PDB file of C-alpha atoms in Angstrom:
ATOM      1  CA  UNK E   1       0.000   0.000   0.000  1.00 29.00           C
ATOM      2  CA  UNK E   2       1.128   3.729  -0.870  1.00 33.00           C
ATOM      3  CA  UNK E   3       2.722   5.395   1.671  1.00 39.00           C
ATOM      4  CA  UNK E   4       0.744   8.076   2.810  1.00 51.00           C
ATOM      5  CA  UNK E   5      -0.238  11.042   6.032  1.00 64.00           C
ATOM      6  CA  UNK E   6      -2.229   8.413   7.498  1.00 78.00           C
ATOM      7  CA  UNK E   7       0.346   5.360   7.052  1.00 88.00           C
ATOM      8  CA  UNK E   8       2.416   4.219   9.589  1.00 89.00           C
ATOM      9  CA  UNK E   9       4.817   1.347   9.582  1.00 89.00           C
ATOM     10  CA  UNK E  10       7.396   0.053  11.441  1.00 87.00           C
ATOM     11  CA  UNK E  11       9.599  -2.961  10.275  1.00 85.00           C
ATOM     12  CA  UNK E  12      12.166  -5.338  12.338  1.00 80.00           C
ATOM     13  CA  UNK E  13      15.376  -4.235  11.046  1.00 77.00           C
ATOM     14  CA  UNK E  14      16.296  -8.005  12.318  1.00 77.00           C
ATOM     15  CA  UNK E  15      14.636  -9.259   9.583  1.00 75.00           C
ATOM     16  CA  UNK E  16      13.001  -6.873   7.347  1.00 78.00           C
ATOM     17  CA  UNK E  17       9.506  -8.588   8.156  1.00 80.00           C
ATOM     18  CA  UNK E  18       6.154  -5.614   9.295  1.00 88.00           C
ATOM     19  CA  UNK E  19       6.632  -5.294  12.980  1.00 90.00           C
ATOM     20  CA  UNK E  20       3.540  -2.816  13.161  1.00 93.00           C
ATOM     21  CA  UNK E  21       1.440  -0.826  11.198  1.00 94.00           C
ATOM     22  CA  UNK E  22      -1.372   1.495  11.087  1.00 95.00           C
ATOM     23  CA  UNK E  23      -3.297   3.286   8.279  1.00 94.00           C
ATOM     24  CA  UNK E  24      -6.603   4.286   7.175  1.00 94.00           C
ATOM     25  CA  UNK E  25      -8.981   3.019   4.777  1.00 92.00           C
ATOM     26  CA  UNK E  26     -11.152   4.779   2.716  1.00 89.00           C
ATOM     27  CA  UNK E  27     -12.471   2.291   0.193  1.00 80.00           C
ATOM     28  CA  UNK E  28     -12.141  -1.422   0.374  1.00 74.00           C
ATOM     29  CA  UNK E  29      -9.497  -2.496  -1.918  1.00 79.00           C
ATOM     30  CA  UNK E  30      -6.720  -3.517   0.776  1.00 83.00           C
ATOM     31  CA  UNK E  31      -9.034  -6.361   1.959  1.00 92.00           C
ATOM     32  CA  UNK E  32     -11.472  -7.386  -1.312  1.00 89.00           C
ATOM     33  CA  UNK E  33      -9.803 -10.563  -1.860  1.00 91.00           C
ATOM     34  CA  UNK E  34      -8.509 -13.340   0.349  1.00 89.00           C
ATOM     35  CA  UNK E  35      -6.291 -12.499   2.959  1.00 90.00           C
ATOM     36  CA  UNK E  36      -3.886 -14.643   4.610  1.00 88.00           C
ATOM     37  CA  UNK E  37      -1.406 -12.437   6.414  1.00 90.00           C
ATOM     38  CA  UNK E  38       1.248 -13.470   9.248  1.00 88.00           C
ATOM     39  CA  UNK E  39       0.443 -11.314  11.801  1.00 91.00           C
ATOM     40  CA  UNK E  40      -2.432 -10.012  13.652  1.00 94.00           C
ATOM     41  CA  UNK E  41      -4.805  -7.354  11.894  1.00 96.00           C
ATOM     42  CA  UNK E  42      -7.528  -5.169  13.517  1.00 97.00           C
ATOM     43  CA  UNK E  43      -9.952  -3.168  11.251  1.00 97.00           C
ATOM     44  CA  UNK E  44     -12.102  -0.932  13.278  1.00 97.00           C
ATOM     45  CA  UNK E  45     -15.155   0.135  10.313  1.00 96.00           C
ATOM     46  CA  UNK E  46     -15.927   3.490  11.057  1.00 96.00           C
ATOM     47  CA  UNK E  47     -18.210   4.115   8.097  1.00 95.00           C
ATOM     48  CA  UNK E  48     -20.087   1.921   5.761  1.00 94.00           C
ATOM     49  CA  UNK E  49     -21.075  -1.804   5.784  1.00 95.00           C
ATOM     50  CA  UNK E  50     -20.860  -5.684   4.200  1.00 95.00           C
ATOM     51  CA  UNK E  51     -20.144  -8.849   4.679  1.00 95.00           C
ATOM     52  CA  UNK E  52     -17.088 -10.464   5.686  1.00 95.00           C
ATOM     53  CA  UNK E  53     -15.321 -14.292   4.498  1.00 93.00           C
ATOM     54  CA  UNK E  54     -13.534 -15.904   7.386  1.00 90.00           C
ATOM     55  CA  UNK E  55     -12.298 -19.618   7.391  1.00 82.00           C
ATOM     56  CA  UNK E  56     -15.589 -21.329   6.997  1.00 77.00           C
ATOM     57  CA  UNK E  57     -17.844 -18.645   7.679  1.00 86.00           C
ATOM     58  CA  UNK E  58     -19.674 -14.867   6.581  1.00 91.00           C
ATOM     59  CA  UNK E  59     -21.145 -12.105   8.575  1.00 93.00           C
ATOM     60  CA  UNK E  60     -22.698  -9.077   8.372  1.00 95.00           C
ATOM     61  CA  UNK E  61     -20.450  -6.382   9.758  1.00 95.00           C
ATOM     62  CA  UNK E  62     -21.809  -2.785  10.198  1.00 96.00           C
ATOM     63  CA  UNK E  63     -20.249   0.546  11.045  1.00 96.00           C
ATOM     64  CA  UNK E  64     -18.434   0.623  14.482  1.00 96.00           C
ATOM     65  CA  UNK E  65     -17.309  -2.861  14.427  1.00 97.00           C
ATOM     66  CA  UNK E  66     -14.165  -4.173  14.804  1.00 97.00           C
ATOM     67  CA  UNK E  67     -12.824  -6.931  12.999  1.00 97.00           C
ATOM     68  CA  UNK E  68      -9.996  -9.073  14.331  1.00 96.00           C
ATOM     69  CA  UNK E  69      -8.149 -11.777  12.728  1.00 95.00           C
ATOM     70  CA  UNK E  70      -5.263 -13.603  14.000  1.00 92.00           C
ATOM     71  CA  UNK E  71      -2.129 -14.623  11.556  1.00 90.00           C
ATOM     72  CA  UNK E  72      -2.715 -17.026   8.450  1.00 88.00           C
ATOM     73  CA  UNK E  73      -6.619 -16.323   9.396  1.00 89.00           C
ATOM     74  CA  UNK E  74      -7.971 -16.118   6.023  1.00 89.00           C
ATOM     75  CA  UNK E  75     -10.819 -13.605   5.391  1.00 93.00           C
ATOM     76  CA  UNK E  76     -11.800 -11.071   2.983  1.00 94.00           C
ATOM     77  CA  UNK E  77     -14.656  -8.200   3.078  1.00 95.00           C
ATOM     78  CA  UNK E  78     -16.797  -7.482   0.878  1.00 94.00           C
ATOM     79  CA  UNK E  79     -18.338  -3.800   1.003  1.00 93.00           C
ATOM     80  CA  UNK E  80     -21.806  -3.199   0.432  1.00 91.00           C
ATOM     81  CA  UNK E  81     -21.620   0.661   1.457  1.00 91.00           C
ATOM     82  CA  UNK E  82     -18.214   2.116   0.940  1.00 91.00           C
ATOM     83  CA  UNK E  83     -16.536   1.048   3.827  1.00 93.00           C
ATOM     84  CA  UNK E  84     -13.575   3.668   6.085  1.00 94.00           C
ATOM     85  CA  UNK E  85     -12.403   3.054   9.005  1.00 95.00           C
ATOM     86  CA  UNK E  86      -8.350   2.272  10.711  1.00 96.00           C
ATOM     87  CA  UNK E  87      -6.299  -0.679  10.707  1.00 97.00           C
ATOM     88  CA  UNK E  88      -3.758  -2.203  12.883  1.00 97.00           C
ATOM     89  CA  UNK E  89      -1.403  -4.494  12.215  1.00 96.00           C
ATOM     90  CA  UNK E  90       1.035  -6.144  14.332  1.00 94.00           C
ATOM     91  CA  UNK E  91       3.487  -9.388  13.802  1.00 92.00           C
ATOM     92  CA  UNK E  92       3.930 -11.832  17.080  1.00 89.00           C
ATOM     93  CA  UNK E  93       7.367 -11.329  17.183  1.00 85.00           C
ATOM     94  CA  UNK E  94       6.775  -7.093  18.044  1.00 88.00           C
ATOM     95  CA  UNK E  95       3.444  -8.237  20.267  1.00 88.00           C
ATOM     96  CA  UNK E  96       2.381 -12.173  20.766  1.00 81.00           C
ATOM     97  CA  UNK E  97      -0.977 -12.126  21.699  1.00 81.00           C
ATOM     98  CA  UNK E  98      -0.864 -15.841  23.333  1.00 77.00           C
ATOM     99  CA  UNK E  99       2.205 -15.222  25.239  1.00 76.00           C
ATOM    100  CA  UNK E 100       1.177 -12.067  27.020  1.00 76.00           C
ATOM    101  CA  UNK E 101      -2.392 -13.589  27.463  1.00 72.00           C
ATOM    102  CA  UNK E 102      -2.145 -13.002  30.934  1.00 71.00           C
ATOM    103  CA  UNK E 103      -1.671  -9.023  30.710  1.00 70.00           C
ATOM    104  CA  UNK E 104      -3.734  -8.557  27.734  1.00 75.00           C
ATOM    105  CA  UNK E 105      -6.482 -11.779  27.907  1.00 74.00           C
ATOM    106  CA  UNK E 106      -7.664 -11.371  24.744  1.00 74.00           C
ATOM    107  CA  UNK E 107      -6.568 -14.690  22.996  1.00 79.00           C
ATOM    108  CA  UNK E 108      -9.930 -16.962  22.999  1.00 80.00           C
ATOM    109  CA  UNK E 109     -11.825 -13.945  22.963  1.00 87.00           C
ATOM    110  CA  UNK E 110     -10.969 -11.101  20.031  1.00 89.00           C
ATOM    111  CA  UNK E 111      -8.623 -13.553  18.574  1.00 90.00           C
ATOM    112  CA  UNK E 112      -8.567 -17.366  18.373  1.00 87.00           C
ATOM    113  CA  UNK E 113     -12.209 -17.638  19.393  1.00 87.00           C
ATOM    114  CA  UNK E 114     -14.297 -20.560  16.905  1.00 86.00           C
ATOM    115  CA  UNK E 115     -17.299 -20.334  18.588  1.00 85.00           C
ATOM    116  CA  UNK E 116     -17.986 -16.531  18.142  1.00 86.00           C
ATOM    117  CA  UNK E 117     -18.414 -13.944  15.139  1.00 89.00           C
ATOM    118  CA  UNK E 118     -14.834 -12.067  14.282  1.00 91.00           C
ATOM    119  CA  UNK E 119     -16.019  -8.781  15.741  1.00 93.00           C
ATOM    120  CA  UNK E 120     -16.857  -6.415  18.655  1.00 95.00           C
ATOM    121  CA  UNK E 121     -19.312  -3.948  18.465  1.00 96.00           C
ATOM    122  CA  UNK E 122     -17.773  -0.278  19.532  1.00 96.00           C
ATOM    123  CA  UNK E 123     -19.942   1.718  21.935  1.00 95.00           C
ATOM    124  CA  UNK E 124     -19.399   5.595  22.587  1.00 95.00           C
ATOM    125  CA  UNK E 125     -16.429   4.854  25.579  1.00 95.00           C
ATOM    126  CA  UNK E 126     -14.375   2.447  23.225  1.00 95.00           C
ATOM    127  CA  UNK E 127     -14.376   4.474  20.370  1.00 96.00           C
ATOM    128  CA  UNK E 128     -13.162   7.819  22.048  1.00 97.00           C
ATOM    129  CA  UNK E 129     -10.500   5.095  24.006  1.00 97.00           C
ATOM    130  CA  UNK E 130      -9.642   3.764  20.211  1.00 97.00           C
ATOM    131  CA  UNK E 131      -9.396   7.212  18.833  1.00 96.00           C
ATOM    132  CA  UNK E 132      -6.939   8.428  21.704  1.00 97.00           C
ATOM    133  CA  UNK E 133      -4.703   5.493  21.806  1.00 97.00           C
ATOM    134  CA  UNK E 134      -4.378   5.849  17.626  1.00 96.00           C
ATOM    135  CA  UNK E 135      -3.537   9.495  17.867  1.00 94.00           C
ATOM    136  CA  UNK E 136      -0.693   8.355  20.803  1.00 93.00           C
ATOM    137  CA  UNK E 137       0.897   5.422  18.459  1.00 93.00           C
ATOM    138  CA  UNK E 138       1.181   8.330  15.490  1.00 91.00           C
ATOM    139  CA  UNK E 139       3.111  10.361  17.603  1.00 87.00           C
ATOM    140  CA  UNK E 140       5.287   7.869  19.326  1.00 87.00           C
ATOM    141  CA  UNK E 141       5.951   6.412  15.485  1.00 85.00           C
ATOM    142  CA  UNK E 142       7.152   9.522  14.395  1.00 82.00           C
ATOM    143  CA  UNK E 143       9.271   9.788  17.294  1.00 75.00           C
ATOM    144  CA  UNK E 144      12.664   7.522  16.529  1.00 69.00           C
ATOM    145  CA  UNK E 145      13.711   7.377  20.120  1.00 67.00           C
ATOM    146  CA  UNK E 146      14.747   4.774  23.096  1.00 55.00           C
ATOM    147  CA  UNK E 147      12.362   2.711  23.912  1.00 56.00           C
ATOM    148  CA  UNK E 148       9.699   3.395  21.195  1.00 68.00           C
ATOM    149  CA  UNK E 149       8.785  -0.498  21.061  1.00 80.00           C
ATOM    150  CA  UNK E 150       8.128  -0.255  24.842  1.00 84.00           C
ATOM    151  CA  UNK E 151       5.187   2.697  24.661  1.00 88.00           C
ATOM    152  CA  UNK E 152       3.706   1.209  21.256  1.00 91.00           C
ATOM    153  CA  UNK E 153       3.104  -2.112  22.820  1.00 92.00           C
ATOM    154  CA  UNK E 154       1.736  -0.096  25.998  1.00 93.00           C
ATOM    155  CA  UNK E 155      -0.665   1.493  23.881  1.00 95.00           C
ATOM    156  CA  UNK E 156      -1.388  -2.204  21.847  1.00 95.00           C
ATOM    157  CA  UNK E 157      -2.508  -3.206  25.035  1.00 94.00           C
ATOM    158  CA  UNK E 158      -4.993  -0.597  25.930  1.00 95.00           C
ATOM    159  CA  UNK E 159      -6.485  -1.080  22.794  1.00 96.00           C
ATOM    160  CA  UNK E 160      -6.491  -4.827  23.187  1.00 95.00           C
ATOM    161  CA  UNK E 161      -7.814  -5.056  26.153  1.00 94.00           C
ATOM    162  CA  UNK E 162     -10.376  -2.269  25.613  1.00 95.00           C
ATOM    163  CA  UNK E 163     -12.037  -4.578  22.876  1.00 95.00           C
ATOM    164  CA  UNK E 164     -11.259  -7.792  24.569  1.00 93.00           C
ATOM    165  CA  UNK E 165     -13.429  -6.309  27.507  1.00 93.00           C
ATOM    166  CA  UNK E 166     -16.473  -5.105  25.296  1.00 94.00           C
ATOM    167  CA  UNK E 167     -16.454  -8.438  23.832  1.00 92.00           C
ATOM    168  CA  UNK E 168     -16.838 -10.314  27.166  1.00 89.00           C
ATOM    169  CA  UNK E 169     -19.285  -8.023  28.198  1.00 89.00           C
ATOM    170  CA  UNK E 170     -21.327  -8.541  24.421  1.00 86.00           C
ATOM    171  CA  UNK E 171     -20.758 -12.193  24.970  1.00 76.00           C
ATOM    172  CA  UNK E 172     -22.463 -12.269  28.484  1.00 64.00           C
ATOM    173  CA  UNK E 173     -25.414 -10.678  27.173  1.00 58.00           C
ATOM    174  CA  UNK E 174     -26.010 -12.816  24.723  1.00 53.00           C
ATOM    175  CA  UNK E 175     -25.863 -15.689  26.767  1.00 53.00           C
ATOM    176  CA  UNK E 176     -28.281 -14.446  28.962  1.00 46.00           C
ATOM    177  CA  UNK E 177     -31.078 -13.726  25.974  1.00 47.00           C
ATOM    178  CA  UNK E 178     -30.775 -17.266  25.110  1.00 45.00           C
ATOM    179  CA  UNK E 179     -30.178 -19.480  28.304  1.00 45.00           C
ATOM    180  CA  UNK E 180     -33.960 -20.298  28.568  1.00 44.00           C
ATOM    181  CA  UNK E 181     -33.647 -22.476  25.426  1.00 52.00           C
ATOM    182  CA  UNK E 182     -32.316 -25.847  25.197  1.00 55.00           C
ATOM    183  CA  UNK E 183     -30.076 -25.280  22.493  1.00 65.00           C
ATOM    184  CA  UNK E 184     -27.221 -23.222  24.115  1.00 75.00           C
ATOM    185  CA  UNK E 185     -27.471 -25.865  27.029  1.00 82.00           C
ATOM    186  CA  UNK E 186     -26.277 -28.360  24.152  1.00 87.00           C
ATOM    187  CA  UNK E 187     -23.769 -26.116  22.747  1.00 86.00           C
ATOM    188  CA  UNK E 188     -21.973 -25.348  26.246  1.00 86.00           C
ATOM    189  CA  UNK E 189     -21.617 -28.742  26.439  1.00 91.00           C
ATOM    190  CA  UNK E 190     -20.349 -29.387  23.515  1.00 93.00           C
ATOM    191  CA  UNK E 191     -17.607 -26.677  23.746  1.00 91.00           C
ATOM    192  CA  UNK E 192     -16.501 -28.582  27.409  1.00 92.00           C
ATOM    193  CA  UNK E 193     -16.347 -31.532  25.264  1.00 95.00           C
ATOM    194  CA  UNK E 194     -14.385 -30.155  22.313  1.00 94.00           C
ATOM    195  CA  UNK E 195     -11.752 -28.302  24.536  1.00 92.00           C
ATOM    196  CA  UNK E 196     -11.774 -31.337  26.915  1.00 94.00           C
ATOM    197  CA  UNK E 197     -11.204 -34.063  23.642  1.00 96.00           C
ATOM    198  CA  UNK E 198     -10.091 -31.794  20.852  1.00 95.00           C
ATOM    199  CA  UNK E 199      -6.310 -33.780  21.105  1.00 96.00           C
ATOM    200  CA  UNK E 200      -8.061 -37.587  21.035  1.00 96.00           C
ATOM    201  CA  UNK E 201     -11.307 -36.844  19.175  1.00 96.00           C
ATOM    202  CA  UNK E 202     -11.569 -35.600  15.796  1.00 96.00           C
ATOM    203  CA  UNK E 203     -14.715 -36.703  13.914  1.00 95.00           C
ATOM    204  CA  UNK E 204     -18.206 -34.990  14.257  1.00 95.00           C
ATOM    205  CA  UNK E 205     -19.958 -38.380  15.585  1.00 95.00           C
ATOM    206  CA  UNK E 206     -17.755 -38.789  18.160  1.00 96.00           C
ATOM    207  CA  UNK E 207     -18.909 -35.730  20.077  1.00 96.00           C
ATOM    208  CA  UNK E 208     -22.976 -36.664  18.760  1.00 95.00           C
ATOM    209  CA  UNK E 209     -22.419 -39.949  20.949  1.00 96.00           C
ATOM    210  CA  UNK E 210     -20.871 -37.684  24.145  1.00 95.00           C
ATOM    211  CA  UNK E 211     -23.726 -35.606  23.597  1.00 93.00           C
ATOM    212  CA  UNK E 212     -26.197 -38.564  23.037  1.00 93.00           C
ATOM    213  CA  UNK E 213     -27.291 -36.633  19.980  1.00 92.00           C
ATOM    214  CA  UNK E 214     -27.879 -37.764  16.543  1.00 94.00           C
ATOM    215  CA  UNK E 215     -24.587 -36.507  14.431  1.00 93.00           C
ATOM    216  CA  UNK E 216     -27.942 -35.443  11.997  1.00 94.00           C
ATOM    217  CA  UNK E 217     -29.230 -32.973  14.697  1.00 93.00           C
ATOM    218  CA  UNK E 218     -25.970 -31.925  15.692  1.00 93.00           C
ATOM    219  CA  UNK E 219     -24.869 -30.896  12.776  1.00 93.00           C
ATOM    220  CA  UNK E 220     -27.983 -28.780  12.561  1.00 92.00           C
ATOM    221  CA  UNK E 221     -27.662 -27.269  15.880  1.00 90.00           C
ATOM    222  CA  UNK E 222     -23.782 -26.113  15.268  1.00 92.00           C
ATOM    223  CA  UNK E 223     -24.929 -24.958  11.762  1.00 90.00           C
ATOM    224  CA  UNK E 224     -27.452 -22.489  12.808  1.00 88.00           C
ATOM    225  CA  UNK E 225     -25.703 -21.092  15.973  1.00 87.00           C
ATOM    226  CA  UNK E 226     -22.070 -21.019  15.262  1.00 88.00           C
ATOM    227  CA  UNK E 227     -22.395 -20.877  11.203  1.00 87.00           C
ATOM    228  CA  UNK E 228     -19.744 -23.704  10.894  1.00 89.00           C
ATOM    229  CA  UNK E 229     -19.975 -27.380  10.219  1.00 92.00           C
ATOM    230  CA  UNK E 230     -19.437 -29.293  13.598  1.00 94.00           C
ATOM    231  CA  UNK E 231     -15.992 -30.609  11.445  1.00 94.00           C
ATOM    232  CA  UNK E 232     -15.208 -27.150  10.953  1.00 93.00           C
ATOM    233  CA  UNK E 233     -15.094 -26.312  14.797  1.00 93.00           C
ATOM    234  CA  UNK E 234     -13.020 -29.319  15.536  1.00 95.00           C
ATOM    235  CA  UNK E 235     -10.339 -28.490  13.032  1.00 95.00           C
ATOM    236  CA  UNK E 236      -9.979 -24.776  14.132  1.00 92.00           C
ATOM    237  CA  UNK E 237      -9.381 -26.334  17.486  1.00 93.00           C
ATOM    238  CA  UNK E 238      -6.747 -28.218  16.216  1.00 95.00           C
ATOM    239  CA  UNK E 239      -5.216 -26.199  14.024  1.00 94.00           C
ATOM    240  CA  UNK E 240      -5.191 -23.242  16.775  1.00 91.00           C
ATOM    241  CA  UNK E 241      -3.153 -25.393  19.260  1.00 93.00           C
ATOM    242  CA  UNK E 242      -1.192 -26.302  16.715  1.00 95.00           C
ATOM    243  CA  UNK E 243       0.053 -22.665  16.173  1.00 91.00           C
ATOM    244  CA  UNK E 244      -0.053 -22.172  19.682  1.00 88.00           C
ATOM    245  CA  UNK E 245       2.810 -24.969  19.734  1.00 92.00           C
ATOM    246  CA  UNK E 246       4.426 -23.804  16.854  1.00 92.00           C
ATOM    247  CA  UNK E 247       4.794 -19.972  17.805  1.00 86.00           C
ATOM    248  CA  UNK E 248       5.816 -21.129  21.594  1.00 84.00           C
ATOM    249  CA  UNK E 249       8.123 -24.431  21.503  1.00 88.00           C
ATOM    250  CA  UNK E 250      10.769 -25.384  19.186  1.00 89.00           C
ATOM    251  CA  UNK E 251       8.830 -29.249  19.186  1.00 93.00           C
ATOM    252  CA  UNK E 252       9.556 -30.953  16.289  1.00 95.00           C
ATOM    253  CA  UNK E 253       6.316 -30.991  14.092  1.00 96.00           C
ATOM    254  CA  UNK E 254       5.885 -34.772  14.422  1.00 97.00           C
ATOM    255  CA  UNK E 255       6.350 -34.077  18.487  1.00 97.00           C
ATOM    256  CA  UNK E 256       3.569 -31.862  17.779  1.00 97.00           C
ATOM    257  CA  UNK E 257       1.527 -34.062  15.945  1.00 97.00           C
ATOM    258  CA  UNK E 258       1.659 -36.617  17.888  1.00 97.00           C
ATOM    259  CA  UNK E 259       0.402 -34.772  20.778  1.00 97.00           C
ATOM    260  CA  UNK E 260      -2.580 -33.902  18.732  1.00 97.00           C
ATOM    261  CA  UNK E 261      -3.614 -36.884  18.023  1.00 96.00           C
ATOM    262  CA  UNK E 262      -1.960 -37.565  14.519  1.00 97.00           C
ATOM    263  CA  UNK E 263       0.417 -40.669  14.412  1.00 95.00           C
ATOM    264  CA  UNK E 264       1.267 -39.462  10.642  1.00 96.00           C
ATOM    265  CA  UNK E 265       3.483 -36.816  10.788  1.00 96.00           C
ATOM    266  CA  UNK E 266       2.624 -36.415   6.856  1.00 96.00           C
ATOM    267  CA  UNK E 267      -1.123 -36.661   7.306  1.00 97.00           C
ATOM    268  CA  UNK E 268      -1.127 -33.935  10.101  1.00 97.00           C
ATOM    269  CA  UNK E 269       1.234 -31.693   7.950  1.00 97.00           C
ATOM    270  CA  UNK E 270      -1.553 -32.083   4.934  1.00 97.00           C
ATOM    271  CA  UNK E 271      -4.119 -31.319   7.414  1.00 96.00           C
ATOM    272  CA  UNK E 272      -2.100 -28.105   8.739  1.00 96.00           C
ATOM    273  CA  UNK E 273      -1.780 -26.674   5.171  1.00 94.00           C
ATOM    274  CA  UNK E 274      -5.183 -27.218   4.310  1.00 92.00           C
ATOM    275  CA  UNK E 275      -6.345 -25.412   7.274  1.00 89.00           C
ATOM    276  CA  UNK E 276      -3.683 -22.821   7.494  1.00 87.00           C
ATOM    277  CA  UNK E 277      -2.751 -22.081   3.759  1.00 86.00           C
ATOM    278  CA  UNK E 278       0.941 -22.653   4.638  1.00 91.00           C
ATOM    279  CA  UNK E 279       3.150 -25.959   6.146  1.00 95.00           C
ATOM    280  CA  UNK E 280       3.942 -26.212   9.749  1.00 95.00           C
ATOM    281  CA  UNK E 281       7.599 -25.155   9.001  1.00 93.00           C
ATOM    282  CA  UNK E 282       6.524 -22.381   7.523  1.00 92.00           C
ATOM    283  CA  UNK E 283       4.148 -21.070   9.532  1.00 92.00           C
ATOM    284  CA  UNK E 284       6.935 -21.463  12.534  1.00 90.00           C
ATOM    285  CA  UNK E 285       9.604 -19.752   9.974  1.00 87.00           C
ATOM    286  CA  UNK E 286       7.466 -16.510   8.847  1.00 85.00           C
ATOM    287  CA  UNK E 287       5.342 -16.351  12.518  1.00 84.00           C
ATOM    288  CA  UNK E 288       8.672 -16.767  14.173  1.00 66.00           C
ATOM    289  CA  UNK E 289       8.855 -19.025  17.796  1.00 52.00           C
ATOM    290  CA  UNK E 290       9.582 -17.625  21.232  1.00 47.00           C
ATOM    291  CA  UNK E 291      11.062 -14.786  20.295  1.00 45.00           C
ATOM    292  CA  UNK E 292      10.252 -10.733  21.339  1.00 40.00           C
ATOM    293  CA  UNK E 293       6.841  -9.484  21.770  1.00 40.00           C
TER     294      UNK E 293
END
């Protein structure tokens, strides 16, 4: 993208890679095909609305959302108003979301999370919290000094946890709306069964007979509330911890796989790509393991 007023970028001079960036949008042509980027990206829409493609899923997204997808996530929007708004990017190895999930908490919840929709809705307190923080990070990018790093990620974590605590809070009351009905009874189970089995069970009928379901009306269940296939759920599990051990460990990939369940190194490999658009190896190589953030 042209640099520009609104364009900021920073880049490890390690290894020439985007350490952070943030710009503005003012039509949709950064993001109307499919993305599949290696490092985190937040896209607050300020203006306009659409739908948006992410691994198996679309939503409607409207104006004062924000959209967060985590590395190698692959989505694309598609604007049916002419969409503007501000973007973030930022690579694990200048912020790592999972390792700092203790400060920041928002892996599971704005990032990582298979069981919600890729955004947070932005009330009145978030956005003027948004628009200060974005204003700091301009200044502190134009200001080559000591420690630079150290008050970017400060203000990376405001932000973070900002939408990571709107999200909780959107989550909560949507749970309530819909706890008199059977259905979310089923589906909290089914998530304690899917984070509890994810590493030994892998096929959709094995969590219908923990559930003492029909795969049939399982399948329809997931469908309508989660807008994934059942199959779909269980391999974002996977795949997720698979990063997770990737990013963190220096395990060898069949270490790895074996852990999740795969006795084929080769198989799980396939399985990775197909998921994640790029090998194990590579995802380790371009995400980068243990290191900064």
């Amino acid at each position: 993208m042209m640099m520009d007023k609104d364009t900021f970028t920073l880049v490890n001079p390690q290894n020439g890679n985007l350490a952070f960036k943030l710009f503005s949008i003012e039509n949709n042509s950064a993001f109307d095909h499919i993305q599949r980027l290696n490092y985190y990206t937040l896209i607050w829409i300020q203006k306009g609305n659409g739908s948006v493609k992410v691994d198996f899923s679309e939503y409607d997204f409207v104006e004062n959302q924000l959209l967060a997808f985590a590395p190698y996530q692959p989505f694309m929007l598609t604007a049916a108003e002419a969409i503007e708004g501000k973007v973030i990017h930022f690579h694990p190895d200048f912020f790592c979301v999972i390792k700092h999930h203790q400060e920041v908490a928002c892996n599971g919840v704005l990032f990582n999370n298979i069981y919600e929709p890729p955004y947070v809705t932005i009330d009145e307190t978030a956005g003027a919290t948004f628009q200060m923080v974005m204003e700091q990070m301009k200044i502190e990018m134009q200001n080559p000094v000591l420690a630079q790093y150290e008050l970017l990620i400060s203000y990376l974590k405001i932000f973070l946890i900002t939408a990571a605590r709107l999200k909780k809070e959107q989550q909560t009351v949507g749970q309530t709306q819909t706890d008199e009905h059977a259905a979310p009874f089923i589906l909290q189970n089914l998530k304690n069964h899917i984070e509890l089995h994810y590493k030994t069970k892998h096929s959709a009928s094995d969590y219908a007979d923990l559930l003492h379901m029909s795969p049939k009306a399982l399948a329809k269940i997931t469908k309508s509330y989660f807008n994934k296939t059942l199959t779909d759920l269980i391999a974002e599990r996977i795949i997720i911890e698979a990063k997770r051990e990737l990013y963190l460990t220096n395990k060898a990939v069949k270490e790895i796989a074996y852990e999740l369940g795969y006795q084929d190194e080769y198989y799980f490999s396939r399985f990775f790509k197909t998921n994640a658009a790029v090998s194990p190896q590579m995802y380790r190589e371009t995400v980068g393991f243990g290191r900064g953030g």
